[in-house]
Every structure is written in structure tokens, then in C-alpha cells.
Coordinates of C-alpha atoms in Angstrom, one line a residue:
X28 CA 172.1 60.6 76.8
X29 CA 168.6 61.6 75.6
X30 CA 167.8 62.1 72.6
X31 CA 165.1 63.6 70.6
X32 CA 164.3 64.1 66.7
X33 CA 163.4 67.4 64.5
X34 CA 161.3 66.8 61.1
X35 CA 161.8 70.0 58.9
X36 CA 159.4 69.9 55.8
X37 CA 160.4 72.0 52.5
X38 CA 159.5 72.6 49.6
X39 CA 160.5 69.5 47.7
X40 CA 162.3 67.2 50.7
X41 CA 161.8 66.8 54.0
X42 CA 165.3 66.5 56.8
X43 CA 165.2 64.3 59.9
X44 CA 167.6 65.5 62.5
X45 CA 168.5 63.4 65.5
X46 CA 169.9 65.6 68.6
X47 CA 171.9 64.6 71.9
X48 CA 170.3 67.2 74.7
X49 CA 173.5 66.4 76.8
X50 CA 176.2 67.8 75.0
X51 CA 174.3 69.5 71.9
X52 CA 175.7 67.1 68.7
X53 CA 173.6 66.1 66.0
X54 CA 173.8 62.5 65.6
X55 CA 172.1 61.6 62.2
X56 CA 170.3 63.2 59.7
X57 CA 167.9 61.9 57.1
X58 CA 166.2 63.3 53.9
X59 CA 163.0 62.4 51.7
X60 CA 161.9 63.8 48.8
X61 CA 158.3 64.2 47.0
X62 CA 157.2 66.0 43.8
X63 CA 155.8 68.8 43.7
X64 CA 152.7 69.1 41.0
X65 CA 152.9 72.2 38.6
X66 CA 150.9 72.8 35.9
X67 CA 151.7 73.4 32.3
X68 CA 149.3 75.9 31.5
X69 CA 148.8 77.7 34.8
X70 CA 152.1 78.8 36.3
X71 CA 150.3 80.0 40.0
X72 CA 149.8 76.4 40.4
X73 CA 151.8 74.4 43.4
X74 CA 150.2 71.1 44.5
X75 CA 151.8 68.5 46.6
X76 CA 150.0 65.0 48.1
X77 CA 149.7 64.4 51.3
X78 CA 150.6 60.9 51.5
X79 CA 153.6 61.5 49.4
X80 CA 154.9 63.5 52.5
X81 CA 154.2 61.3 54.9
X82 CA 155.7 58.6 53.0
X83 CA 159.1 60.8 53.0
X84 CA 159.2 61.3 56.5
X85 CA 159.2 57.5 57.4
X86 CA 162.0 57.3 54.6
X87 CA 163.8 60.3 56.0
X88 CA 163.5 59.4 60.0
X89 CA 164.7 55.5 59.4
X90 CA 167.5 57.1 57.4
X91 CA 168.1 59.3 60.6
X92 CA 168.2 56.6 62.8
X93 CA 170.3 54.2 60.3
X94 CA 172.8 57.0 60.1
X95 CA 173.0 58.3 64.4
X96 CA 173.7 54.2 64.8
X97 CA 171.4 54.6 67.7
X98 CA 167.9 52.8 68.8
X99 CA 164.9 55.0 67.3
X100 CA 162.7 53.6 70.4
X101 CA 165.3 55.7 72.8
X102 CA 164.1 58.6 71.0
X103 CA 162.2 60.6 73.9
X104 CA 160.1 63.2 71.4
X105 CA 159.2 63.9 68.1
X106 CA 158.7 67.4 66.3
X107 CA 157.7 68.9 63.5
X108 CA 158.0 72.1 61.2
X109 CA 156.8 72.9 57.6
X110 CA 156.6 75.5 54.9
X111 CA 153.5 77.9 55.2
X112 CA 150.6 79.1 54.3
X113 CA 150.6 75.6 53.0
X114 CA 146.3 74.1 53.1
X115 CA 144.6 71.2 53.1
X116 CA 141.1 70.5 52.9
X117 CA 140.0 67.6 54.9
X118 CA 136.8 65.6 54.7
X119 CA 135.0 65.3 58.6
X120 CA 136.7 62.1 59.0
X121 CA 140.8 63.9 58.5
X122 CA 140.5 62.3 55.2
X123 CA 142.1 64.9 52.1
X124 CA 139.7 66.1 49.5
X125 CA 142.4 67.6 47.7
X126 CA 146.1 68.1 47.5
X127 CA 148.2 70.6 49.4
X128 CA 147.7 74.2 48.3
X129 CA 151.5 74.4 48.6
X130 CA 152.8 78.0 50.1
X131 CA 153.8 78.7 46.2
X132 CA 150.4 78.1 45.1
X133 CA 149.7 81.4 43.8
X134 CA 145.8 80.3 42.2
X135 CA 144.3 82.6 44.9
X136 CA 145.0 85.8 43.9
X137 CA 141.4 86.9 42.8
X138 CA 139.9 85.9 46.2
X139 CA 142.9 87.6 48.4
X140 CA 142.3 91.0 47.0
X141 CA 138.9 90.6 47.3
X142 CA 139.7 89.6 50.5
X143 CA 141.6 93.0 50.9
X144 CA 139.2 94.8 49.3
X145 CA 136.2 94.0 51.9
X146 CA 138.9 94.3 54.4
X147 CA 140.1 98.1 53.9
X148 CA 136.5 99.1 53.1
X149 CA 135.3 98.1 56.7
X150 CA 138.4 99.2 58.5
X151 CA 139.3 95.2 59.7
X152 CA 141.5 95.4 62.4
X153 CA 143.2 91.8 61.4
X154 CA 144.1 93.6 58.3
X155 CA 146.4 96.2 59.9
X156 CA 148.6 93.3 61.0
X157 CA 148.4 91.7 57.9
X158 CA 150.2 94.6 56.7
X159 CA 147.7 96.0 55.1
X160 CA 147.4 93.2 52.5
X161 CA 145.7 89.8 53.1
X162 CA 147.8 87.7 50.9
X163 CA 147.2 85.0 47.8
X164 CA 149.7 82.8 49.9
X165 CA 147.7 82.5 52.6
X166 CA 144.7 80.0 54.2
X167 CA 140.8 81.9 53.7
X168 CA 142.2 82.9 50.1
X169 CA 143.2 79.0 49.1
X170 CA 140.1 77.6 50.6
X171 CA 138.0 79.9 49.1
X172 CA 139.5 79.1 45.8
X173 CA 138.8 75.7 46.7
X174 CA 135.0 76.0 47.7
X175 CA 134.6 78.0 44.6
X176 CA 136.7 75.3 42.1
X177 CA 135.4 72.0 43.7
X178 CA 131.4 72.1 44.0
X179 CA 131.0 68.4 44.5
X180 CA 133.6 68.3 47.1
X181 CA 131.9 71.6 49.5
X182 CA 129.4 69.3 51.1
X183 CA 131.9 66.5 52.2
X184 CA 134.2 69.6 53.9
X185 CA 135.0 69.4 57.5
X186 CA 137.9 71.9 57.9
X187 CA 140.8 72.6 56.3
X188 CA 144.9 72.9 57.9
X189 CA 147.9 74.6 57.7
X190 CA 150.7 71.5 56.6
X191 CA 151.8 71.6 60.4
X192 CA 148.9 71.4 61.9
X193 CA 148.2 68.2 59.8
X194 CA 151.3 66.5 60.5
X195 CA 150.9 66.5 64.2
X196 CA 147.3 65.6 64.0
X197 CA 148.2 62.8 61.6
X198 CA 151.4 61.3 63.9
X199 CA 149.0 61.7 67.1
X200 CA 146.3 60.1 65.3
X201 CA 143.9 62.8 66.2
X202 CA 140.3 62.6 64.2
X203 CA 138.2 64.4 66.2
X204 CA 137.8 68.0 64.9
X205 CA 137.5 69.4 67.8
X206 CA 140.7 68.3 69.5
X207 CA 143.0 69.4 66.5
X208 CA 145.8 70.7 67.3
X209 CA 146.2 74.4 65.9
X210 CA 149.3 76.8 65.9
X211 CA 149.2 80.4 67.1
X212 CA 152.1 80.5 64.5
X213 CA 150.2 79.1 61.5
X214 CA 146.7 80.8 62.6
X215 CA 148.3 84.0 63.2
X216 CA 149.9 84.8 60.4
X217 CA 148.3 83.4 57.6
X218 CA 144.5 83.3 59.0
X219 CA 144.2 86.4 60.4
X220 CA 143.7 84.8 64.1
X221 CA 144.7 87.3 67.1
X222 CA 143.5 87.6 70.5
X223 CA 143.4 90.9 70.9
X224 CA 140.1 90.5 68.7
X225 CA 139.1 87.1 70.2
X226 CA 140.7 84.4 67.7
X227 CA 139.7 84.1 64.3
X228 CA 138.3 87.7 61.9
X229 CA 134.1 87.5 62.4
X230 CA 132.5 85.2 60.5
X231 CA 130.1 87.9 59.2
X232 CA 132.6 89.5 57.8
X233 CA 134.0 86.1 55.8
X234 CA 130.3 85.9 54.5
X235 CA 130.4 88.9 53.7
X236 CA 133.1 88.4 51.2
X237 CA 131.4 85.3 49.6
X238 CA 128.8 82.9 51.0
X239 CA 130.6 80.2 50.4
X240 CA 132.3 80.6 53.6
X241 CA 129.5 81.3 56.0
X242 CA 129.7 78.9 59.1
X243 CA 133.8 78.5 57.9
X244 CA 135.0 79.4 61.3
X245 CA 132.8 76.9 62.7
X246 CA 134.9 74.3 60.9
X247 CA 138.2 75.7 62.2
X248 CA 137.8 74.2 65.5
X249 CA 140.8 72.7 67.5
X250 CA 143.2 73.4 70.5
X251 CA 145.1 77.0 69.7
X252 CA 148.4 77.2 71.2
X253 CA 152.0 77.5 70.7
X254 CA 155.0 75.1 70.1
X255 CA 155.3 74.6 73.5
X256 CA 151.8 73.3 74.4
X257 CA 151.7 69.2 73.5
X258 CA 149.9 68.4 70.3
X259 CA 149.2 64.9 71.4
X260 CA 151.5 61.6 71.6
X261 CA 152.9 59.6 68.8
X262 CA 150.2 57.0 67.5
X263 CA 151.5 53.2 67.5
X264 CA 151.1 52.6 63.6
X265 CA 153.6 56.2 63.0
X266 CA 155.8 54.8 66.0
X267 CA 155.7 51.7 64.0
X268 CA 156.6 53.3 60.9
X269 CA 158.9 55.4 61.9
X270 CA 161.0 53.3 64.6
X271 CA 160.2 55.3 67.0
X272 CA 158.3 54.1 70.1
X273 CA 154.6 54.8 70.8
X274 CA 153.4 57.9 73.2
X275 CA 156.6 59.8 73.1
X276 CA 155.5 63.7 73.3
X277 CA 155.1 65.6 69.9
X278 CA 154.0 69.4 70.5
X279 CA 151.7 71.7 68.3
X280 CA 154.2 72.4 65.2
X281 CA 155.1 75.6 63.8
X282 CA 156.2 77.2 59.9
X283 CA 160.5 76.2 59.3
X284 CA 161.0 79.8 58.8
X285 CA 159.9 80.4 62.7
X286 CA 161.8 77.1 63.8
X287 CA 164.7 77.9 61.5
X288 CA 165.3 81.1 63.6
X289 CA 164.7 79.2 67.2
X290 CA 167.8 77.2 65.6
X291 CA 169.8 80.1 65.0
X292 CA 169.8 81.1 68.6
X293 CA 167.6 84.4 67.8
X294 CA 167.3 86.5 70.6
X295 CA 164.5 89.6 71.1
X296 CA 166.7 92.4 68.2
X297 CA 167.2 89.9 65.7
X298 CA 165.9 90.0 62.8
X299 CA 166.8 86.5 60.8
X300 CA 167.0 85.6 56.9
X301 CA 166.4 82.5 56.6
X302 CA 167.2 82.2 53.2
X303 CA 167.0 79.7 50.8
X304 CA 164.6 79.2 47.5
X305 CA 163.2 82.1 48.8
X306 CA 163.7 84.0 52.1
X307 CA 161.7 84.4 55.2
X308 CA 162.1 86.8 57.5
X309 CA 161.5 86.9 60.8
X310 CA 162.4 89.2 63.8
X311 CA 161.1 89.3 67.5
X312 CA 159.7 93.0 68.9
X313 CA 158.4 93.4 72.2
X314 CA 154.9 93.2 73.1
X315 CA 154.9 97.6 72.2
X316 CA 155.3 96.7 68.7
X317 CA 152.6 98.7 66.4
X318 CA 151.7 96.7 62.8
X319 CA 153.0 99.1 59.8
X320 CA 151.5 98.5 56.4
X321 CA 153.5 96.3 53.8
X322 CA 155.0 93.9 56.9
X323 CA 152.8 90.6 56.4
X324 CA 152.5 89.7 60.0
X325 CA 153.4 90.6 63.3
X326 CA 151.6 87.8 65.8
X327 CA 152.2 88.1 69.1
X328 CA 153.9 84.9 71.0
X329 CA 154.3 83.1 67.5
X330 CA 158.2 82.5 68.0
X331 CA 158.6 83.4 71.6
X332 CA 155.9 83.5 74.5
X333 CA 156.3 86.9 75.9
X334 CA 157.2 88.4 72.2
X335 CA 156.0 89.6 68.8
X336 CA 157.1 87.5 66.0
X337 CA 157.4 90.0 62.7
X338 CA 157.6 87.7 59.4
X339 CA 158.5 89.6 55.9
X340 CA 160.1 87.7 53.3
X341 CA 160.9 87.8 49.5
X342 CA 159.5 85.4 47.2
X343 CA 162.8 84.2 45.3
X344 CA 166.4 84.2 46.4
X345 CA 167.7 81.3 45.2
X346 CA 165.7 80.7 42.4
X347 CA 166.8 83.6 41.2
X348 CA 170.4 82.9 41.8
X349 CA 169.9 79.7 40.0
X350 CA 167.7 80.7 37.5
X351 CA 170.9 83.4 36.2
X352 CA 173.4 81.0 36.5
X353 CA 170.6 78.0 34.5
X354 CA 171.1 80.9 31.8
X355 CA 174.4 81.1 31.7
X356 CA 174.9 77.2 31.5
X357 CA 176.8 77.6 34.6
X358 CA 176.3 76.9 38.3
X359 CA 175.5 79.6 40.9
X360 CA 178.7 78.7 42.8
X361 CA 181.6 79.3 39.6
X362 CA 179.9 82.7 39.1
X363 CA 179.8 84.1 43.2
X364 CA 184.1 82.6 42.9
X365 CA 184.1 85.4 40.0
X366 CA 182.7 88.6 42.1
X367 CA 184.5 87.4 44.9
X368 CA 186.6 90.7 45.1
X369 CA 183.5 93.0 43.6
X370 CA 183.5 96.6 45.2
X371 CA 179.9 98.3 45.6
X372 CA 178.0 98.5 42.5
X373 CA 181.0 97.5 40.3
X374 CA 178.8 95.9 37.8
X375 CA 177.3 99.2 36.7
X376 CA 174.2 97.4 37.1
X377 CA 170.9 97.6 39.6
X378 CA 168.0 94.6 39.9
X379 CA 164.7 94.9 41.6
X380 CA 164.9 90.9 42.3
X381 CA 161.1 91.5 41.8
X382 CA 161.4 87.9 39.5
X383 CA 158.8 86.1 41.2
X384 CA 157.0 89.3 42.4
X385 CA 157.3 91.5 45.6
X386 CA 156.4 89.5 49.1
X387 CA 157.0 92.7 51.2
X388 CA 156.8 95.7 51.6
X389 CA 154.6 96.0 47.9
X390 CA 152.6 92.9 48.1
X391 CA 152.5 92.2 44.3
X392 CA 152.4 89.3 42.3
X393 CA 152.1 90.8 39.3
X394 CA 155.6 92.3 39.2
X395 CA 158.6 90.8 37.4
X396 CA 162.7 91.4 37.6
X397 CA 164.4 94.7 36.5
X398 CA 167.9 95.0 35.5
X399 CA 168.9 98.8 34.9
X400 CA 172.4 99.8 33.3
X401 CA 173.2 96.9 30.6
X402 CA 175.6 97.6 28.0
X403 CA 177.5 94.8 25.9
X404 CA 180.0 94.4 28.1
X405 CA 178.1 92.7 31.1
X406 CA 178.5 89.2 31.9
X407 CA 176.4 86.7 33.9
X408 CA 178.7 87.1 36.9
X409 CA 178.0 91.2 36.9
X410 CA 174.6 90.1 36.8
X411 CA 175.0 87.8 39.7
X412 CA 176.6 90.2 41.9
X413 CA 173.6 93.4 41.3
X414 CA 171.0 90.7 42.4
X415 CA 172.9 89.8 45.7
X416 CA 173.0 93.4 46.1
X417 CA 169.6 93.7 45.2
X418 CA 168.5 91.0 48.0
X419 CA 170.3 93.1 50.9
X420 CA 168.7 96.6 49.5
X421 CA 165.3 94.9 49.4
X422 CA 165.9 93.5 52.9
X423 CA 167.0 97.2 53.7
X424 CA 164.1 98.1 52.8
X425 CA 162.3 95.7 54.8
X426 CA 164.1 96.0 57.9
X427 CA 163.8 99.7 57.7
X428 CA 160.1 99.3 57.4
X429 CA 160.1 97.0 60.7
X430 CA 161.6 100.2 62.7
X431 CA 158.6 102.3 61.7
X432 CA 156.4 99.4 64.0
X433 CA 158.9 99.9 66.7
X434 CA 161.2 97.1 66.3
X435 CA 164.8 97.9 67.6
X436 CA 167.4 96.3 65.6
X437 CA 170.6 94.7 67.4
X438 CA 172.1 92.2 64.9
X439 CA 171.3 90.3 61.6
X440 CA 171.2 86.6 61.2
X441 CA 171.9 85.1 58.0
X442 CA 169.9 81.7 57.8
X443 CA 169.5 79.0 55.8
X444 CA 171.3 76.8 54.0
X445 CA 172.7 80.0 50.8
X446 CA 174.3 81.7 53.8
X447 CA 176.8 78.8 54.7
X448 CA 178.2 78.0 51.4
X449 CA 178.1 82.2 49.8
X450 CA 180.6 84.3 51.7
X451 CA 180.1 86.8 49.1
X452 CA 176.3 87.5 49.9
X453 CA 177.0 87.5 53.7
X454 CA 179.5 90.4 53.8
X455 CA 177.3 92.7 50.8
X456 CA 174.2 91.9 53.4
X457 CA 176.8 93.2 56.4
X458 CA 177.9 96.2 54.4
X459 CA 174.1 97.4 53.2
X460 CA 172.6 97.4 56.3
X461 CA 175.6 98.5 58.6
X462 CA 175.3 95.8 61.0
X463 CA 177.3 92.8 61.7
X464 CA 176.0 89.6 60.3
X465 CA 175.9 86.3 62.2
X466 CA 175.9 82.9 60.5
X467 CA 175.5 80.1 61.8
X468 CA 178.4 77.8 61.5
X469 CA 176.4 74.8 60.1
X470 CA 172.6 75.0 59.1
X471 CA 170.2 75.2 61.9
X472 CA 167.5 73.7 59.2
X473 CA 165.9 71.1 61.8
X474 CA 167.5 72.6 64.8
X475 CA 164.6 74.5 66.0
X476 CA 162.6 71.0 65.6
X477 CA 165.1 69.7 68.0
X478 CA 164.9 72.6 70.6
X479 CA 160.7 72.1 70.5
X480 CA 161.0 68.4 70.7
X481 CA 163.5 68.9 74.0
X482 CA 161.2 70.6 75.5
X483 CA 158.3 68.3 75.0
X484 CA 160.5 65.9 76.5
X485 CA 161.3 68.4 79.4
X486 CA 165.0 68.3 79.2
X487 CA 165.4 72.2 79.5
X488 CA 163.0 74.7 81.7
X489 CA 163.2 77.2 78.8
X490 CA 163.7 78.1 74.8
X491 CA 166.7 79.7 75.7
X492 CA 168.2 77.0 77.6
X493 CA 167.5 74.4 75.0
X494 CA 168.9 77.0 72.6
X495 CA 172.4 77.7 74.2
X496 CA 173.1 73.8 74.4
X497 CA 171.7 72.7 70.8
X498 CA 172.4 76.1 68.8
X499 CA 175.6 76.1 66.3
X500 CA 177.8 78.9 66.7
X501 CA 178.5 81.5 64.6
X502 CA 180.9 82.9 62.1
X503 CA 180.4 86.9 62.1
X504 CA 181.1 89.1 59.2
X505 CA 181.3 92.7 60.1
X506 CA 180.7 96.1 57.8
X507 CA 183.5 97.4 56.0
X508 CA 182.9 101.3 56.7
X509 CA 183.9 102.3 53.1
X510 CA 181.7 100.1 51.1
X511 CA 178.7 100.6 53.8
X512 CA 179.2 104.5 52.6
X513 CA 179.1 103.8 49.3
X514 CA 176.5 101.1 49.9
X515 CA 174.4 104.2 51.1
X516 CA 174.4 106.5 48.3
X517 CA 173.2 103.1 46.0
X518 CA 170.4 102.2 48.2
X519 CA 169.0 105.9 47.5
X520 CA 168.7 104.9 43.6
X521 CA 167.5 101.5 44.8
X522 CA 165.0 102.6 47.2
X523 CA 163.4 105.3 44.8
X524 CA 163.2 103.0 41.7
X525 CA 161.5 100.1 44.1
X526 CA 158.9 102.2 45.3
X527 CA 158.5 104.2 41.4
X528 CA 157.9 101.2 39.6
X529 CA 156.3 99.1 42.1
X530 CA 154.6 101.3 44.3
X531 CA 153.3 104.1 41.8
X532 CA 155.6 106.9 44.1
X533 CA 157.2 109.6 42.1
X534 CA 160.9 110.3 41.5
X535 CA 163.1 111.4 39.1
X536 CA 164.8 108.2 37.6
X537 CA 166.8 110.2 34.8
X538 CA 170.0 110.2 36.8
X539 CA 170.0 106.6 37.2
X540 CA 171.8 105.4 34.9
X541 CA 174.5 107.9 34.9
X542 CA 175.0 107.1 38.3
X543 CA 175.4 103.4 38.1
X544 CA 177.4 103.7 35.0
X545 CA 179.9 106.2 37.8
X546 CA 179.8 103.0 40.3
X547 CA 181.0 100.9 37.6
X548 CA 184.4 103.7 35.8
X549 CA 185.1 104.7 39.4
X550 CA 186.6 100.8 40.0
X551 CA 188.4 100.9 36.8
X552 CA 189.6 104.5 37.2
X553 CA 190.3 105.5 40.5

């Protein structure tokens, strides 16, 4: 029996999963939490500490351990995923000048579009597979806004890293700048790095857009590679710590989202929703695939050697569920039991989920949630049921955009821990985009962790050995032909209201609402 652990850091908890690489069962699982720091007057603020995290992952992995009944020092590697573009600015010596810029900081918005800006006036080539937009998730626009709202701390600056990046470094007990380890993954999507264009965008061009970060690239030294290059080797105090033992394997980390699919099984066609607070998106394209504007990155060998990993997402999912149901004084659960036998757009209602702003294709912050066709007869539940519509039509959207790059479609995977427990959502995703959807049978959350860390440990030759012995299997739920029809003729109301309101396109929105209120009196009156 060999085992090996998976750390999967989230927004507000961290999960510990212990694996058996013989037969594939997952032994013990253990969670920590930390807070995460809002603000009262700013609500783009997201801060989280740094030792607060690392604190939760000895809780979570001696929990782990405590709960597989097993010796932690038998444990034969150690991985790690987190939540992304997630910074930290370091001092020369690896010691934090400042908190975590969590992935739901929003502060940086000025310095991304100025960012963009610069960008589209000098024709950037990193910018095309940004999607056209350099984001105010993402790592040059949270440092800047670092440099530019810390002046006593820009002289003590020594770099600054993605949450996984930091992790390993931290467990390896890495210090020297120049060995850090840094993921394709991480750098690729949220910093622009490619090497079709030799790593990192030209530091000119950075100056260009303030000279605060002249020399920045400079600072952004390290070992670039992907999850299955070796990070470095457990330090004794973490081993300590942790009870693990000292010098087992742990490799160059990755975002969950990426991992999360890995634990899903996802195959080259896949596209994956891992959805949760919010949803990621990620799909796998060959090596062909052309960037399309609005997708936020396509990175080659950042899921897969050998393959372009495509990452969209949407910036609340379950919020949003939770947030309707907080308003109701009712749980999200008690409201999806009462649209359990919903037809397509039986409410009479349509949302643009835009309630914490448009991730992809639009890019926008600055948008907020639209409900069309209330009258005084709508209840939270109807309400429920046009944003889990509104999810899948966004995602339509979104997937629909990723064929315009070239990416062939074969099957959808619904990830994350909403899918397992919300039936409801799973079959309105299958019957708006007309393909079977796949979910797994329990969450992969920590799953990909697992797969990485066996292959640290070399107990499988590939990715896709490791995945068809550790993957869960999956339930399928397949499109009903009549709704997926009438799932069509929404989508066209959807798709032109998305891009009216949030894109600036043009189209006739007066028949709207005489359409949705025909959605809702054909159920009642057939």
C-alpha cells in the first residue's frame, strides 16, 4: 500500500485528502479553515494571512492522518493546489510584506485596464491569449496596486508569488530567489508568461505602463515548470508539523480549478465546470488551438504536457444561489426540491447572473444581476430556477466562444462540490448545451492533488494512469431532446440581451418579455 496526500486550498478552508495508489480509495480527509479579511468600506477588497493558511494545513493534514488511521511518516508525497490569481509580496528573505491579494481581490481594477490599455495600443501578443483583457484578478495588476499603495514597503520587495508557488516554496524550505519554484499554470495564465514569446511580456513594455515596475521581471526569478517537474522536498520543521516524514517529493503546484479537472478524469474534449462559490472553467485543445478574444487564457501544457489548457469561468455561482435563498430566509437546497419538475423557462423569468460581474466572455466588473419578466406572482424558487438556467446559457456562451479558437467539444463535466448535491442544475446544463453531462460520483476536490503527488512519488508512468486508478466514476445525465429544443429558442433571447446590455451590441429587446411571459402560459396551458 502507498500512499500519498493532496492539500486543496479554497477560499475560506483548506481539504487534506489521503489516497491508496493500489486500489484508488481515499482513506482520510481533513479540513482547516482561515478568515478571510474584507473591508467595510471597500467591497473589492479580499485579504487573507499567510500564516493563517499554513496554520490550517497542519490542522487539516493531522486531521487527515487521525481520520485514514494510518502512519503520516508512510506517506510517500505531498501536493499542493490553490485558488488563483492569488499574490504575495515577499521581502528578499521569503518573508510577507503584506497579506494575500486573494483571487476575489478586486482593488486592481485601475491598473488592469491600464494594463489593457498599453496592451491593445502596441498590439501585445500576450494580450491575445489573455483574451483580449488583462484582468483585475490577476498578478502585474495586484502588485502594481501594491507598489503604488505601500511606498515604505517598495524598497524591502524581492518578488512577489502566486499562493501555490508559495506553498511549495514554504514546505520545501526554499529561500533562495532564484531556485523558486514557479508554475507554467500560475505564470501562464495570470502573468502573461508564454514561450512562444520567451517567458514573461518585456519588461519595457511593464515600464512602460508605470515605472514602478521597471526591473519587475528581474524579481520574478525561479524554476518554470509544470506539476510534474519536483518543486523540492519536504523541509524537517513542515514534516515535523505536519506528521509527515522529512524529503518525501512535493512537485511545483498548480490553481484547484486545473487540479480539480485532473480529478475528474478530463480527457483532451472536455471542457469541466468546476463549480462552486464561483466556477472555473477549464477545457484541454490541442496544440492547433488559436486564442479568441473574451476567453481569459489558453496556456499551452498548463493541465496536460502535450495540450492547451483553456480557462473561462464566472465570477459567482453559488454565491448567487445562496445569496437568493439568504433572501428568502430559506436555504438553497428547500428551493432546487421546489423546481425539481420545472420545464424550460417555466418561471417566465430570464437572469444575466452578471451579480458579481462578467468573468468571461465581457470581462466586466462593473456589471451587476438582471432579472427580466417579474410580475407579482414570482416566488424565490422561480427565481432560483432562471439563474440555474442563466449559469448554463452563460456557459453556452462560453463554450460556444471556445469553438471559435478551435476547441472540439466531446463531453461536459460538471465539477465541484454544487454538482453532487443539485440534480436539478446538472440536467438544465445537459439540456442547454445538448451534450451529456458527467459528474463525478463523489467530489474530486483534492483528487487532482493526489494524482500529482503519485506521480512525484512515481507510482504511475503517466497522468492518465494515475487518473484511471484514483478518479471517481461518474453519474451521466443526458439531454432531453424536447427541452434542449426549447432550450434553443431561450438562449437566442439570452444570448442577445447578454451581449446588448453588457457588450454595447444592438438588438431588438422589445419582444422579450412577451416571449418569456409565452415560456411561462405554455406550462399552465398546453
Amino acid at each position: 500500500m502507498t500512499l500519498v496526500a493532496g492539500a486543496d486550498f479554497g477560499t475560506l478552508s483548506v481539504r487534506v485528502t489521503i489516497m491508496d495508489t493500489d486500489d484508488g480509495r481515499t482513506l482520510g480527509t481533513g479540513i482547516g479553515e482561515y478568515p478571510l479579511h474584507r473591508s467595510p468600506t471597500d467591497p473589492l477588497f479580499a485579504r487573507q494571512s499567510h500564516t493563517d493558511q499554513m496554520d490550517a494545513l497542519v490542522r487539516a493534514t493531522r486531521t487527515a492522518i487521525e481520520m485514514a488511521g494510518v502512519d503520516g511518516t508512510t506517506i510517500a508525497a505531498f501536493a499542493a493546489d490553490t485558488t488563483g490569481s492569488s499574490v504575495i509580496v515577499v521581502d528578499k528573505d521569503m518573508q510577507p510584506l503584506t497579506d494575500y491579494y486573494l483571487w476575489c481581490d478586486h482593488t486592481a481594477h485601475n491598473e488592469a485596464a491600464e494594463i489593457t490599455e498599453l496592451a491593445r495600443a502596441e498590439g501585445l501578443e500576450a494580450l491575445r491569449w489573455c483574451g483580449g483583457v488583462y484582468s483585475h484578478e490577476w498578478g502585474y495588476a495586484k502588485l502594481l496596486h501594491f507598489l503604488r499603495h505601500n511606498p515604505d514597503r517598495r524598497d524591502h520587495v524581492g518578488t512577489a508569488l502566486e499562493h501555490c508557488d508559495m506553498v511549495a516554496a514554504t514546505l520545501c524550505g526554499i529561500t533562495d530567489l532564484a531556485d523558486l519554484p514557479r508554475s507554467i499554470c500560475a505564470m501562464g495564465h495570470k502573468w502573461m508568461w508564454g514561450e512562444g514569446w520567451g517567458g514573461l511580456p518585456e519588461q519595457d513594455f511593464l515600464t512602460r505602463v508605470d515605472p514602478l515596475l521597471d526591473g519587475i521581471n528581474d524579481r520574478l526569478t525561479g524554476r518554470y515548470g509544470t506539476s510534474l517537474d519536483i518543486a523540492g522536498n519536504l523541509a524537517p520543521e513542515w514534516a515535523h508539523a505536519m506528521g509527515l516524514s522529512a524529503g518525501i517529493p512535493i512537485p511545483i503546484g498548480a490553481f484547484d480549478a486545473h487540479w480539480d479537472a485532473i480529478g475528474t478524469g478530463c480527457k483532451p474534449g472536455d471542457v469541466v465546470n468546476v463549480i462552486g462559490t464561483s466556477t472555473c472553467i477549464i477545457a484541454l485543445g490541442s496544440d492547433h488551438f488559436t486564442p479568441v478574444e473574451g476567453i481569459c487564457g489558453a496556456v499551452p501544457g498548463s493541465v496536460i504536457p502535450g495540450y492547451t489548457g483553456i480557462e473561462a469561468g464566472q465570477s459567482a455561482t453559488g454565491d448567487l444561489f445562496e445569496a437568493i435563498a439568504r433572501r428568502a430566509g430559506t436555504d438553497v437546497g428547500t428551493l432546487c426540491s421546489q423546481i425539481a419538475g420545472y420545464g424550460p423557462g417555466q418561471s417566465g423569468l430570464l437572469r444575466l447572473t452578471w451579480d458579481n460581474g462578467d468573468r468571461t466572455v465581457l470581462v466586466r466588473s462593473d456589471l451587476g444581476g438582471v432579472t427580466f419578466g417579474w410580475d407579482l406572482a414570482h416566488s424565490a424558487a422561480d427565481e432560483m430556477h432562471a439563474a440555474i438556467e442563466g449559469m448554463a446559457m452563460h456557459v453556452k456562451i462560453i463554450v460556444d466562444r471556445m469553438a471559435q479558437g478551435g476547441l472540439s467539444v466531446d463531453r461536459i463535466v460538471n465539477a465541484g462540490g454544487i454538482p453532487q448535491k443539485n440534480n436539478v442544475l446538472n440536467q438544465v446544463y445537459a439540456d442547454v448545451l445538448g451534450k451529456a453531462v458527467h459528474v463525478p460520483e463523489h467530489s474530486p476536490v483534492g483528487v487532482g492533488a493526489c494524482v500529482f503527488a503519485a506521480l512525484a512519488a512515481r507510482e504511475f508512468c503517466s497522468i492518465e494512469d494515475a487518473q484511471n486508478r484514483l478518479c471517481p466514476p461518474a453519474r451521466v445525465f443526458t439531454p432531453n431532446a424536447d427541452s434542449a429544443a426549447r432550450y434553443a429558442e431561450l438562449f437566442g433571447h439570452f444570448e442577445n440581451a447578454y451581449h446588448a446590455l453588457g457588450g454595447g451590441g444592438q438588438a431588438d429587446l422589445s419582444n422579450l418579455l412577451p416571449a418569456l411571459r409565452s415560456f411561462r402560459t405554455a406550462v399552465h396551458n398546453p
